[in-house]
């Protein structure tokens, strides 16, 4: 069961002026399952994306990268579940392009203004004809209030839909940010995650939108892990429709940029953490705070070494304060000049390890009390610099094996 | 249950002239459990070692590294299970040194001629007094024929003991090589594995012994993974007593060196593969052959990405030919200029993927037939160079979670 995710309240999801969403059933894996989601974006909006670094990236990822790099004005997103269109070669590219072309005809735009996204099984041929046949129904469903429905329709092994909204004042105008994401397994994003979409009505220049997206990705989706497997289809898209009426943000050092970035980050972190809380088989939500590092990257490497260690994750599943496994993971995180005698490790506020060994005052029952909780922080001080990073992870349970041994994801 | 390991035949383990072994019960975790193993090595032998690169390496690892680097003639090894003496700071170093000193008195050698080894739980204080009290009993048990008993007494979560012998002709003399190893979880060795000891009666110079050890480690213990966790205590020791009567091997390009290296590699690979076959919860033994790489390191990176992927490992547990997960792992192995359109992936001899996608002639039942087996090869051609590497791994089952959630290893 997901760890501490409040049920989605559709009324709390705020529409974004300039974004409409329609949903349909193409019958990709199951007849009647809502598996196709169409976004229509008003003219003049700006769109930025970051994508998986997996070399076996899916056909739709390659197409998105190409269209965004060429600077085309993006007018639509079309998303399917049930098939990743990855490991599908030239044929997969042609099928994704056919979907873009059909969507363009449906909406009266150009094919290179449509970004395609797929998620599901790898190495199987995408039934593009079914998706194309569902496009009119998706168009007929267009509404600015369909964010909750979209959060559900992009799910695969997810148990709960993931969505969040916030508002912030920018230059005297109320700016709204709403986002959705999906993901539960094959979660170890590298540059982005398994389908995240955040939209705002703020006006912001294209380079700053890209900069903001990169920052938000690094500190949200690029800071989580469920199983250490980096997907072929990770995509994170930030849309700015510019309809809030604020003066366009063009200065990365301005208060407006900072305010919008904080709000985008808030929504992105909520979504990324929701993916971990809904991680396959998860029973615990683990926050790994690493500070005192010589660089952000080394802090993150330590966080990820702990967060993806099967031994750490099974110990947390068992609520077993077998904390030597955390030290072992820190030790193999790849910091070759790490002086372990300077490290402090705390479980929540309980000091476990110091001076290269166990804190003499630490008592097993203190660790046990923390391990019994569903939300646990591992707090690490490297004491060798001023940088810090946070990684979010979950435990590793029988159900992870069950889900991945029994489900063809 | 371990995958295809024949029961150990003590009679097949050949003694090594110049090596005696004694075993005793120190009662470290359980009264009566044989947990302390003592090797006595004759004067004139040469000893080389490689050790974990984990920065939280255990106190005994640090001591071994120091004594070997200083060039002391090694005369004894003392090995305990039940406690890793890792994450134990200055106090842990003092306890390990006390064991070396007591062993030296018992055997009439110097403390810096004794290499200590520990395996078991991390972050707990080593009961050195119990080990020291057991040394006389271990000495009284000295025999050249105790290799099988030693293979059992160094086990922790291992289900079966791991040992192997071979013989080879060197310069007209019969040279014998015998080795033992232990390990089952926290297996992703980096430079060595969780306790491997190989001895030969061959005569060989110290630099060539070290070179041979490094090569054997890289192609055996450093080519396996169970769970991706690199231990704090990995140690692999090669002893050459020089009592076989062959002329000392001093030329790395000689036929004698090649013959001995091949024999040492054979024993080392047997032991390393036995660790994988006995991997925690393993039901399948997976050989990952990667060829056509631009370097050995990139071939190994691809092998390890596949071998440690929880998604690949759970699919193998389920005998599910969900082979897209293999492509995804290849894609995130870190080869930034990898052209996936050139890759061929075979399951045993069945061509699964080619030209960046699924082989059009591949049929699911072909993959299923291979997946139903207990020993499976994943054969990958990168088609970008002349290098190759092999990694051995196992699947990921409910029992892995059970063992690590319920056992304080």
mmCIF file of N, CA, C and O in Angstrom, chain A residues 54-56 62 87-89 122-124 186 227 229-230 232 309-311 314 317-318 320 322 324-325 327-328 331-332 335-336 338 340 356-358 364 396 398 400-402 404-409, chain B residues 54-56 62 87-89 122-124 186 227 229-230 232 309-311 314 318 320 322 324-325 327-328 331-332 335-336 338 340 356-358 364 396 398 400-402 404-409:
data_model
loop_
_atom_site.group_PDB
_atom_site.id
_atom_site.type_symbol
_atom_site.label_atom_id
_atom_site.label_comp_id
_atom_site.label_asym_id
_atom_site.label_seq_id
_atom_site.Cartn_x
_atom_site.Cartn_y
_atom_site.Cartn_z
ATOM 1 N N UNK A 54 18.921 7.017 -20.710
ATOM 2 C CA UNK A 54 19.060 5.622 -21.139
ATOM 3 C C UNK A 54 19.297 5.581 -22.645
ATOM 4 O O UNK A 54 18.553 6.184 -23.417
ATOM 5 N N UNK A 55 20.370 4.864 -23.063
ATOM 6 C CA UNK A 55 20.700 4.832 -24.494
ATOM 7 C C UNK A 55 19.644 4.085 -25.299
ATOM 8 O O UNK A 55 19.542 4.266 -26.512
ATOM 9 N N UNK A 56 18.906 3.211 -24.627
ATOM 10 C CA UNK A 56 17.788 2.531 -25.291
ATOM 11 C C UNK A 56 16.523 3.364 -25.131
ATOM 12 O O UNK A 56 15.446 2.823 -24.917
ATOM 13 N N UNK A 62 12.875 10.081 -28.447
ATOM 14 C CA UNK A 62 13.720 10.641 -29.513
ATOM 15 C C UNK A 62 12.965 11.712 -30.301
ATOM 16 O O UNK A 62 13.531 12.739 -30.674
ATOM 17 N N UNK A 87 12.754 -0.083 -27.614
ATOM 18 C CA UNK A 87 13.342 -1.293 -28.177
ATOM 19 C C UNK A 87 12.560 -1.726 -29.401
ATOM 20 O O UNK A 87 12.313 -2.905 -29.637
ATOM 21 N N UNK A 88 12.127 -0.740 -30.201
ATOM 22 C CA UNK A 88 11.256 -1.047 -31.339
ATOM 23 C C UNK A 88 11.837 -0.556 -32.656
ATOM 24 O O UNK A 88 11.173 -0.672 -33.699
ATOM 25 N N UNK A 89 13.052 -0.002 -32.614
ATOM 26 C CA UNK A 89 13.764 0.321 -33.845
ATOM 27 C C UNK A 89 13.056 1.324 -34.749
ATOM 28 O O UNK A 89 12.295 2.178 -34.290
ATOM 29 N N UNK A 122 8.279 -2.967 -22.707
ATOM 30 C CA UNK A 122 9.347 -2.673 -23.660
ATOM 31 C C UNK A 122 9.454 -3.832 -24.646
ATOM 32 O O UNK A 122 9.158 -4.970 -24.309
ATOM 33 N N UNK A 123 9.904 -3.536 -25.872
ATOM 34 C CA UNK A 123 10.231 -4.568 -26.862
ATOM 35 C C UNK A 123 8.985 -5.167 -27.500
ATOM 36 O O UNK A 123 9.045 -6.236 -28.066
ATOM 37 N N UNK A 124 7.877 -4.457 -27.449
ATOM 38 C CA UNK A 124 6.687 -4.920 -28.162
ATOM 39 C C UNK A 124 6.172 -3.790 -29.047
ATOM 40 O O UNK A 124 6.323 -2.607 -28.723
ATOM 41 N N UNK A 186 10.782 0.538 -12.037
ATOM 42 C CA UNK A 186 11.805 1.019 -12.968
ATOM 43 C C UNK A 186 12.052 2.499 -12.698
ATOM 44 O O UNK A 186 12.050 3.339 -13.595
ATOM 45 N N UNK A 227 13.961 1.145 -7.452
ATOM 46 C CA UNK A 227 14.686 -0.098 -7.660
ATOM 47 C C UNK A 227 16.011 0.070 -8.377
ATOM 48 O O UNK A 227 16.666 -0.916 -8.700
ATOM 49 N N UNK A 229 16.564 0.991 -11.349
ATOM 50 C CA UNK A 229 16.496 0.779 -12.800
ATOM 51 C C UNK A 229 16.054 2.064 -13.497
ATOM 52 O O UNK A 229 14.958 2.571 -13.256
ATOM 53 N N UNK A 230 16.906 2.606 -14.365
ATOM 54 C CA UNK A 230 16.577 3.819 -15.103
ATOM 55 C C UNK A 230 15.758 3.459 -16.335
ATOM 56 O O UNK A 230 16.203 2.683 -17.172
ATOM 57 N N UNK A 232 13.540 3.531 -19.882
ATOM 58 C CA UNK A 232 13.772 3.937 -21.268
ATOM 59 C C UNK A 232 12.884 5.108 -21.676
ATOM 60 O O UNK A 232 13.063 5.655 -22.762
ATOM 61 N N UNK A 309 20.376 0.340 -2.174
ATOM 62 C CA UNK A 309 20.961 -0.888 -1.631
ATOM 63 C C UNK A 309 19.871 -1.882 -1.236
ATOM 64 O O UNK A 309 19.060 -1.616 -0.350
ATOM 65 N N UNK A 310 19.846 -3.059 -1.863
ATOM 66 C CA UNK A 310 18.844 -4.059 -1.465
ATOM 67 C C UNK A 310 18.960 -4.455 0.002
ATOM 68 O O UNK A 310 17.952 -4.747 0.642
ATOM 69 N N UNK A 311 20.179 -4.451 0.535
ATOM 70 C CA UNK A 311 20.341 -4.845 1.937
ATOM 71 C C UNK A 311 19.755 -3.796 2.871
ATOM 72 O O UNK A 311 19.114 -4.124 3.867
ATOM 73 N N UNK A 314 15.801 -4.015 2.430
ATOM 74 C CA UNK A 314 15.139 -5.144 3.095
ATOM 75 C C UNK A 314 15.187 -4.979 4.614
ATOM 76 O O UNK A 314 14.246 -5.378 5.300
ATOM 77 N N UNK A 317 12.360 -2.745 5.427
ATOM 78 C CA UNK A 317 11.104 -3.497 5.323
ATOM 79 C C UNK A 317 10.852 -4.275 6.614
ATOM 80 O O UNK A 317 9.731 -4.331 7.121
ATOM 81 N N UNK A 318 11.920 -4.851 7.182
ATOM 82 C CA UNK A 318 11.784 -5.660 8.392
ATOM 83 C C UNK A 318 11.776 -4.810 9.655
ATOM 84 O O UNK A 318 11.684 -5.338 10.753
ATOM 85 N N UNK A 320 14.237 -3.489 10.909
ATOM 86 C CA UNK A 320 15.406 -3.989 11.635
ATOM 87 C C UNK A 320 16.499 -2.916 11.621
ATOM 88 O O UNK A 320 17.005 -2.578 10.560
ATOM 89 N N UNK A 322 19.465 -2.602 11.419
ATOM 90 C CA UNK A 322 20.733 -3.226 11.036
ATOM 91 C C UNK A 322 21.545 -2.165 10.301
ATOM 92 O O UNK A 322 21.674 -2.184 9.081
ATOM 93 N N UNK A 324 24.639 -1.142 10.143
ATOM 94 C CA UNK A 324 25.918 -1.343 9.482
ATOM 95 C C UNK A 324 25.775 -1.381 7.975
ATOM 96 O O UNK A 324 26.691 -1.010 7.246
ATOM 97 N N UNK A 325 24.604 -1.799 7.500
ATOM 98 C CA UNK A 325 24.384 -1.818 6.056
ATOM 99 C C UNK A 325 24.398 -0.416 5.456
ATOM 100 O O UNK A 325 24.764 -0.244 4.299
ATOM 101 N N UNK A 327 26.320 2.050 6.640
ATOM 102 C CA UNK A 327 27.750 2.391 6.561
ATOM 103 C C UNK A 327 28.386 1.739 5.334
ATOM 104 O O UNK A 327 29.168 2.366 4.617
ATOM 105 N N UNK A 328 28.073 0.470 5.107
ATOM 106 C CA UNK A 328 28.655 -0.219 3.951
ATOM 107 C C UNK A 328 28.303 0.503 2.660
ATOM 108 O O UNK A 328 29.149 0.686 1.781
ATOM 109 N N UNK A 331 30.250 3.580 2.199
ATOM 110 C CA UNK A 331 31.634 3.229 1.879
ATOM 111 C C UNK A 331 31.853 2.877 0.429
ATOM 112 O O UNK A 331 32.960 3.039 -0.086
ATOM 113 N N UNK A 332 30.811 2.374 -0.255
ATOM 114 C CA UNK A 332 31.011 2.032 -1.669
ATOM 115 C C UNK A 332 30.367 3.045 -2.610
ATOM 116 O O UNK A 332 30.207 2.769 -3.799
ATOM 117 N N UNK A 335 33.267 7.699 -3.308
ATOM 118 C CA UNK A 335 34.127 8.823 -2.888
ATOM 119 C C UNK A 335 35.449 8.226 -2.426
ATOM 120 O O UNK A 335 35.562 7.691 -1.319
ATOM 121 N N UNK A 336 36.469 8.330 -3.291
ATOM 122 C CA UNK A 336 37.685 7.568 -3.039
ATOM 123 C C UNK A 336 38.518 8.107 -1.895
ATOM 124 O O UNK A 336 39.306 7.375 -1.301
ATOM 125 N N UNK A 338 37.197 9.467 0.879
ATOM 126 C CA UNK A 338 36.302 9.655 2.022
ATOM 127 C C UNK A 338 36.977 9.178 3.307
ATOM 128 O O UNK A 338 37.463 8.055 3.375
ATOM 129 N N UNK A 340 36.144 7.965 6.656
ATOM 130 C CA UNK A 340 34.939 7.508 7.357
ATOM 131 C C UNK A 340 34.970 7.855 8.841
ATOM 132 O O UNK A 340 33.937 7.839 9.502
ATOM 133 N N UNK A 356 33.896 6.797 12.897
ATOM 134 C CA UNK A 356 34.173 5.549 12.194
ATOM 135 C C UNK A 356 33.543 4.325 12.819
ATOM 136 O O UNK A 356 33.775 3.204 12.374
ATOM 137 N N UNK A 357 32.763 4.527 13.875
ATOM 138 C CA UNK A 357 32.169 3.365 14.536
ATOM 139 C C UNK A 357 30.838 3.712 15.171
ATOM 140 O O UNK A 357 30.270 4.780 14.939
ATOM 141 N N UNK A 358 30.358 2.812 15.961
ATOM 142 C CA UNK A 358 29.070 2.975 16.613
ATOM 143 C C UNK A 358 29.173 4.026 17.710
ATOM 144 O O UNK A 358 30.168 4.084 18.436
ATOM 145 N N UNK A 364 20.113 -0.032 20.990
ATOM 146 C CA UNK A 364 19.312 -0.677 19.950
ATOM 147 C C UNK A 364 17.840 -0.245 20.000
ATOM 148 O O UNK A 364 17.194 -0.046 18.964
ATOM 149 N N UNK A 396 12.105 -2.412 0.424
ATOM 150 C CA UNK A 396 12.104 -3.493 -0.570
ATOM 151 C C UNK A 396 11.391 -4.681 0.078
ATOM 152 O O UNK A 396 11.896 -5.276 1.014
ATOM 153 N N UNK A 398 8.469 -8.199 -0.045
ATOM 154 C CA UNK A 398 8.001 -9.357 -0.826
ATOM 155 C C UNK A 398 7.164 -8.887 -2.015
ATOM 156 O O UNK A 398 7.216 -9.456 -3.095
ATOM 157 N N UNK A 400 7.420 -6.274 -3.847
ATOM 158 C CA UNK A 400 8.186 -5.831 -5.013
ATOM 159 C C UNK A 400 8.486 -7.029 -5.913
ATOM 160 O O UNK A 400 8.316 -6.959 -7.138
ATOM 161 N N UNK A 401 8.932 -8.109 -5.300
ATOM 162 C CA UNK A 401 9.232 -9.314 -6.091
ATOM 163 C C UNK A 401 7.961 -9.828 -6.745
ATOM 164 O O UNK A 401 7.943 -10.158 -7.940
ATOM 165 N N UNK A 402 6.878 -9.855 -5.973
ATOM 166 C CA UNK A 402 5.602 -10.375 -6.491
ATOM 167 C C UNK A 402 5.142 -9.564 -7.707
ATOM 168 O O UNK A 402 4.812 -10.113 -8.758
ATOM 169 N N UNK A 404 6.840 -7.686 -9.734
ATOM 170 C CA UNK A 404 7.709 -7.745 -10.911
ATOM 171 C C UNK A 404 7.926 -9.143 -11.446
ATOM 172 O O UNK A 404 8.396 -9.320 -12.567
ATOM 173 N N UNK A 405 7.587 -10.140 -10.635
ATOM 174 C CA UNK A 405 7.678 -11.505 -11.130
ATOM 175 C C UNK A 405 6.369 -11.913 -11.793
ATOM 176 O O UNK A 405 6.348 -12.757 -12.675
ATOM 177 N N UNK A 406 5.281 -11.266 -11.396
ATOM 178 C CA UNK A 406 3.975 -11.722 -11.895
ATOM 179 C C UNK A 406 3.368 -10.784 -12.922
ATOM 180 O O UNK A 406 2.427 -11.144 -13.611
ATOM 181 N N UNK A 407 3.891 -9.563 -13.027
ATOM 182 C CA UNK A 407 3.308 -8.589 -13.945
ATOM 183 C C UNK A 407 4.272 -8.318 -15.077
ATOM 184 O O UNK A 407 5.451 -8.058 -14.843
ATOM 185 N N UNK A 408 3.816 -8.376 -16.302
ATOM 186 C CA UNK A 408 4.662 -8.081 -17.453
ATOM 187 C C UNK A 408 4.669 -6.573 -17.663
ATOM 188 O O UNK A 408 3.925 -6.056 -18.480
ATOM 189 N N UNK A 409 5.480 -5.870 -16.862
ATOM 190 C CA UNK A 409 5.532 -4.409 -16.977
ATOM 191 C C UNK A 409 6.592 -4.011 -17.986
ATOM 192 O O UNK A 409 7.493 -4.768 -18.282
ATOM 193 N N UNK B 54 35.645 -0.631 -0.521
ATOM 194 C CA UNK B 54 34.683 0.082 0.324
ATOM 195 C C UNK B 54 35.440 0.958 1.321
ATOM 196 O O UNK B 54 36.347 0.488 2.010
ATOM 197 N N UNK B 55 35.070 2.258 1.365
ATOM 198 C CA UNK B 55 35.789 3.177 2.253
ATOM 199 C C UNK B 55 35.553 2.840 3.719
ATOM 200 O O UNK B 55 36.316 3.248 4.590
ATOM 201 N N UNK B 56 34.433 2.170 4.001
ATOM 202 C CA UNK B 56 34.186 1.705 5.365
ATOM 203 C C UNK B 56 34.793 0.318 5.552
ATOM 204 O O UNK B 56 34.200 -0.538 6.185
ATOM 205 N N UNK B 62 42.165 -3.306 6.952
ATOM 206 C CA UNK B 62 43.226 -2.288 7.055
ATOM 207 C C UNK B 62 44.532 -2.902 7.547
ATOM 208 O O UNK B 62 45.625 -2.558 7.090
ATOM 209 N N UNK B 87 33.070 -0.831 10.834
ATOM 210 C CA UNK B 87 32.354 0.270 11.467
ATOM 211 C C UNK B 87 32.600 0.249 12.966
ATOM 212 O O UNK B 87 31.701 0.477 13.771
ATOM 213 N N UNK B 88 33.838 -0.060 13.337
ATOM 214 C CA UNK B 88 34.156 -0.213 14.763
ATOM 215 C C UNK B 88 35.280 0.716 15.217
ATOM 216 O O UNK B 88 35.707 0.646 16.375
ATOM 217 N N UNK B 89 35.765 1.576 14.315
ATOM 218 C CA UNK B 89 36.698 2.624 14.692
ATOM 219 C C UNK B 89 38.007 2.131 15.293
ATOM 220 O O UNK B 89 38.479 1.025 14.998
ATOM 221 N N UNK B 122 27.938 -5.941 10.819
ATOM 222 C CA UNK B 122 28.715 -4.708 10.840
ATOM 223 C C UNK B 122 28.247 -3.849 12.007
ATOM 224 O O UNK B 122 27.084 -3.916 12.407
ATOM 225 N N UNK B 123 29.148 -3.030 12.541
ATOM 226 C CA UNK B 123 28.784 -2.015 13.544
ATOM 227 C C UNK B 123 28.587 -2.615 14.933
ATOM 228 O O UNK B 123 27.956 -2.020 15.781
ATOM 229 N N UNK B 124 29.146 -3.797 15.152
ATOM 230 C CA UNK B 124 29.096 -4.360 16.505
ATOM 231 C C UNK B 124 30.504 -4.741 16.933
ATOM 232 O O UNK B 124 31.348 -5.099 16.117
ATOM 233 N N UNK B 186 25.417 -9.481 0.162
ATOM 234 C CA UNK B 186 26.333 -8.336 0.110
ATOM 235 C C UNK B 186 27.451 -8.676 -0.863
ATOM 236 O O UNK B 186 28.637 -8.528 -0.567
ATOM 237 N N UNK B 227 23.591 -8.950 -5.109
ATOM 238 C CA UNK B 227 22.654 -7.879 -4.784
ATOM 239 C C UNK B 227 23.200 -6.480 -5.031
ATOM 240 O O UNK B 227 22.532 -5.500 -4.726
ATOM 241 N N UNK B 229 25.551 -4.987 -3.526
ATOM 242 C CA UNK B 229 26.140 -4.348 -2.348
ATOM 243 C C UNK B 229 27.579 -4.802 -2.172
ATOM 244 O O UNK B 229 27.851 -5.984 -1.984
ATOM 245 N N UNK B 230 28.524 -3.839 -2.206
ATOM 246 C CA UNK B 230 29.937 -4.148 -2.016
ATOM 247 C C UNK B 230 30.242 -4.209 -0.533
ATOM 248 O O UNK B 230 30.025 -3.252 0.197
ATOM 249 N N UNK B 232 32.124 -4.565 3.195
ATOM 250 C CA UNK B 232 33.209 -3.881 3.912
ATOM 251 C C UNK B 232 34.391 -4.796 4.162
ATOM 252 O O UNK B 232 35.433 -4.331 4.628
ATOM 253 N N UNK B 309 20.281 -5.554 -11.995
ATOM 254 C CA UNK B 309 18.958 -4.942 -12.171
ATOM 255 C C UNK B 309 17.881 -5.753 -11.450
ATOM 256 O O UNK B 309 17.624 -6.909 -11.794
ATOM 257 N N UNK B 310 17.206 -5.171 -10.461
ATOM 258 C CA UNK B 310 16.127 -5.907 -9.792
ATOM 259 C C UNK B 310 15.028 -6.326 -10.761
ATOM 260 O O UNK B 310 14.422 -7.388 -10.580
ATOM 261 N N UNK B 311 14.779 -5.520 -11.779
ATOM 262 C CA UNK B 311 13.714 -5.877 -12.719
ATOM 263 C C UNK B 311 14.101 -7.088 -13.565
ATOM 264 O O UNK B 311 13.282 -7.967 -13.823
ATOM 265 N N UNK B 314 14.062 -10.207 -11.093
ATOM 266 C CA UNK B 314 12.735 -10.728 -10.729
ATOM 267 C C UNK B 314 12.085 -11.401 -11.936
ATOM 268 O O UNK B 314 11.357 -12.382 -11.773
ATOM 269 N N UNK B 318 10.782 -15.342 -12.162
ATOM 270 C CA UNK B 318 9.459 -15.751 -12.631
ATOM 271 C C UNK B 318 9.522 -16.559 -13.928
ATOM 272 O O UNK B 318 8.490 -16.964 -14.447
ATOM 273 N N UNK B 320 10.036 -15.385 -16.713
ATOM 274 C CA UNK B 320 9.253 -14.556 -17.636
ATOM 275 C C UNK B 320 10.193 -13.932 -18.661
ATOM 276 O O UNK B 320 11.056 -13.130 -18.300
ATOM 277 N N UNK B 322 10.635 -11.423 -20.199
ATOM 278 C CA UNK B 322 10.332 -9.991 -20.308
ATOM 279 C C UNK B 322 11.634 -9.291 -20.656
ATOM 280 O O UNK B 322 12.264 -8.636 -19.825
ATOM 281 N N UNK B 324 12.660 -6.871 -22.606
ATOM 282 C CA UNK B 324 12.856 -5.433 -22.685
ATOM 283 C C UNK B 324 13.621 -4.894 -21.490
ATOM 284 O O UNK B 324 14.341 -3.899 -21.593
ATOM 285 N N UNK B 325 13.483 -5.565 -20.362
ATOM 286 C CA UNK B 325 14.213 -5.113 -19.173
ATOM 287 C C UNK B 325 15.724 -5.253 -19.356
ATOM 288 O O UNK B 325 16.488 -4.492 -18.776
ATOM 289 N N UNK B 327 17.243 -4.834 -22.304
ATOM 290 C CA UNK B 327 17.610 -3.676 -23.138
ATOM 291 C C UNK B 327 17.711 -2.420 -22.281
ATOM 292 O O UNK B 327 18.638 -1.620 -22.435
ATOM 293 N N UNK B 328 16.751 -2.226 -21.402
ATOM 294 C CA UNK B 328 16.774 -1.020 -20.554
ATOM 295 C C UNK B 328 18.058 -0.972 -19.741
ATOM 296 O O UNK B 328 18.695 0.083 -19.612
ATOM 297 N N UNK B 331 20.952 0.012 -21.750
ATOM 298 C CA UNK B 331 20.856 1.431 -22.075
ATOM 299 C C UNK B 331 21.324 2.357 -20.976
ATOM 300 O O UNK B 331 21.756 3.478 -21.249
ATOM 301 N N UNK B 332 21.234 1.916 -19.720
ATOM 302 C CA UNK B 332 21.683 2.808 -18.638
ATOM 303 C C UNK B 332 23.024 2.376 -18.060
ATOM 304 O O UNK B 332 23.403 2.823 -16.980
ATOM 305 N N UNK B 335 27.410 3.825 -21.102
ATOM 306 C CA UNK B 335 28.166 4.046 -22.346
ATOM 307 C C UNK B 335 27.445 5.152 -23.111
ATOM 308 O O UNK B 335 26.413 4.915 -23.751
ATOM 309 N N UNK B 336 28.004 6.353 -23.049
ATOM 310 C CA UNK B 336 27.248 7.506 -23.537
ATOM 311 C C UNK B 336 27.123 7.565 -25.052
ATOM 312 O O UNK B 336 26.202 8.189 -25.565
ATOM 313 N N UNK B 338 26.809 4.830 -26.978
ATOM 314 C CA UNK B 338 26.355 3.513 -27.442
ATOM 315 C C UNK B 338 25.293 3.668 -28.522
ATOM 316 O O UNK B 338 24.311 4.381 -28.341
ATOM 317 N N UNK B 340 22.483 1.857 -30.034
ATOM 318 C CA UNK B 340 21.700 0.660 -29.700
ATOM 319 C C UNK B 340 21.228 -0.067 -30.953
ATOM 320 O O UNK B 340 20.851 -1.233 -30.886
ATOM 321 N N UNK B 356 18.185 -2.474 -32.899
ATOM 322 C CA UNK B 356 17.504 -1.570 -31.971
ATOM 323 C C UNK B 356 16.117 -2.017 -31.578
ATOM 324 O O UNK B 356 15.407 -1.304 -30.868
ATOM 325 N N UNK B 357 15.725 -3.193 -32.020
ATOM 326 C CA UNK B 357 14.377 -3.653 -31.683
ATOM 327 C C UNK B 357 14.305 -5.160 -31.630
ATOM 328 O O UNK B 357 15.322 -5.862 -31.657
ATOM 329 N N UNK B 358 13.106 -5.658 -31.561
ATOM 330 C CA UNK B 358 12.868 -7.080 -31.444
ATOM 331 C C UNK B 358 13.191 -7.773 -32.761
ATOM 332 O O UNK B 358 12.899 -7.249 -33.837
ATOM 333 N N UNK B 364 7.837 -15.769 -28.681
ATOM 334 C CA UNK B 364 7.817 -15.816 -27.223
ATOM 335 C C UNK B 364 8.129 -17.211 -26.674
ATOM 336 O O UNK B 364 8.821 -17.347 -25.666
ATOM 337 N N UNK B 396 16.388 -12.949 -8.375
ATOM 338 C CA UNK B 396 15.993 -12.207 -7.170
ATOM 339 C C UNK B 396 14.629 -12.744 -6.754
ATOM 340 O O UNK B 396 13.636 -12.548 -7.446
ATOM 341 N N UNK B 398 11.634 -14.176 -3.603
ATOM 342 C CA UNK B 398 11.054 -13.893 -2.283
ATOM 343 C C UNK B 398 12.049 -14.224 -1.176
ATOM 344 O O UNK B 398 12.130 -13.535 -0.164
ATOM 345 N N UNK B 400 15.246 -13.968 -1.121
ATOM 346 C CA UNK B 400 16.251 -12.927 -0.855
ATOM 347 C C UNK B 400 15.705 -11.934 0.170
ATOM 348 O O UNK B 400 16.391 -11.560 1.126
ATOM 349 N N UNK B 401 14.470 -11.513 -0.046
ATOM 350 C CA UNK B 401 13.863 -10.569 0.902
ATOM 351 C C UNK B 401 13.740 -11.213 2.274
ATOM 352 O O UNK B 401 14.086 -10.625 3.297
ATOM 353 N N UNK B 402 13.294 -12.468 2.278
ATOM 354 C CA UNK B 402 13.099 -13.172 3.560
ATOM 355 C C UNK B 402 14.418 -13.266 4.335
ATOM 356 O O UNK B 402 14.489 -12.935 5.520
ATOM 357 N N UNK B 404 17.111 -11.493 4.116
ATOM 358 C CA UNK B 404 17.689 -10.222 4.555
ATOM 359 C C UNK B 404 16.776 -9.403 5.441
ATOM 360 O O UNK B 404 17.223 -8.461 6.096
ATOM 361 N N UNK B 405 15.500 -9.745 5.443
ATOM 362 C CA UNK B 405 14.595 -9.064 6.353
ATOM 363 C C UNK B 405 14.567 -9.777 7.700
ATOM 364 O O UNK B 405 14.306 -9.166 8.721
ATOM 365 N N UNK B 406 14.881 -11.058 7.699
ATOM 366 C CA UNK B 406 14.723 -11.815 8.939
ATOM 367 C C UNK B 406 16.042 -12.165 9.610
ATOM 368 O O UNK B 406 16.066 -12.555 10.764
ATOM 369 N N UNK B 407 17.151 -12.034 8.880
ATOM 370 C CA UNK B 407 18.451 -12.414 9.447
ATOM 371 C C UNK B 407 19.280 -11.160 9.647
ATOM 372 O O UNK B 407 19.404 -10.331 8.748
ATOM 373 N N UNK B 408 19.881 -10.990 10.817
ATOM 374 C CA UNK B 408 20.742 -9.849 11.078
ATOM 375 C C UNK B 408 22.145 -10.182 10.609
ATOM 376 O O UNK B 408 22.982 -10.617 11.395
ATOM 377 N N UNK B 409 22.357 -10.024 9.285
ATOM 378 C CA UNK B 409 23.680 -10.352 8.751
ATOM 379 C C UNK B 409 24.559 -9.128 8.773
ATOM 380 O O UNK B 409 24.097 -8.019 8.869
#
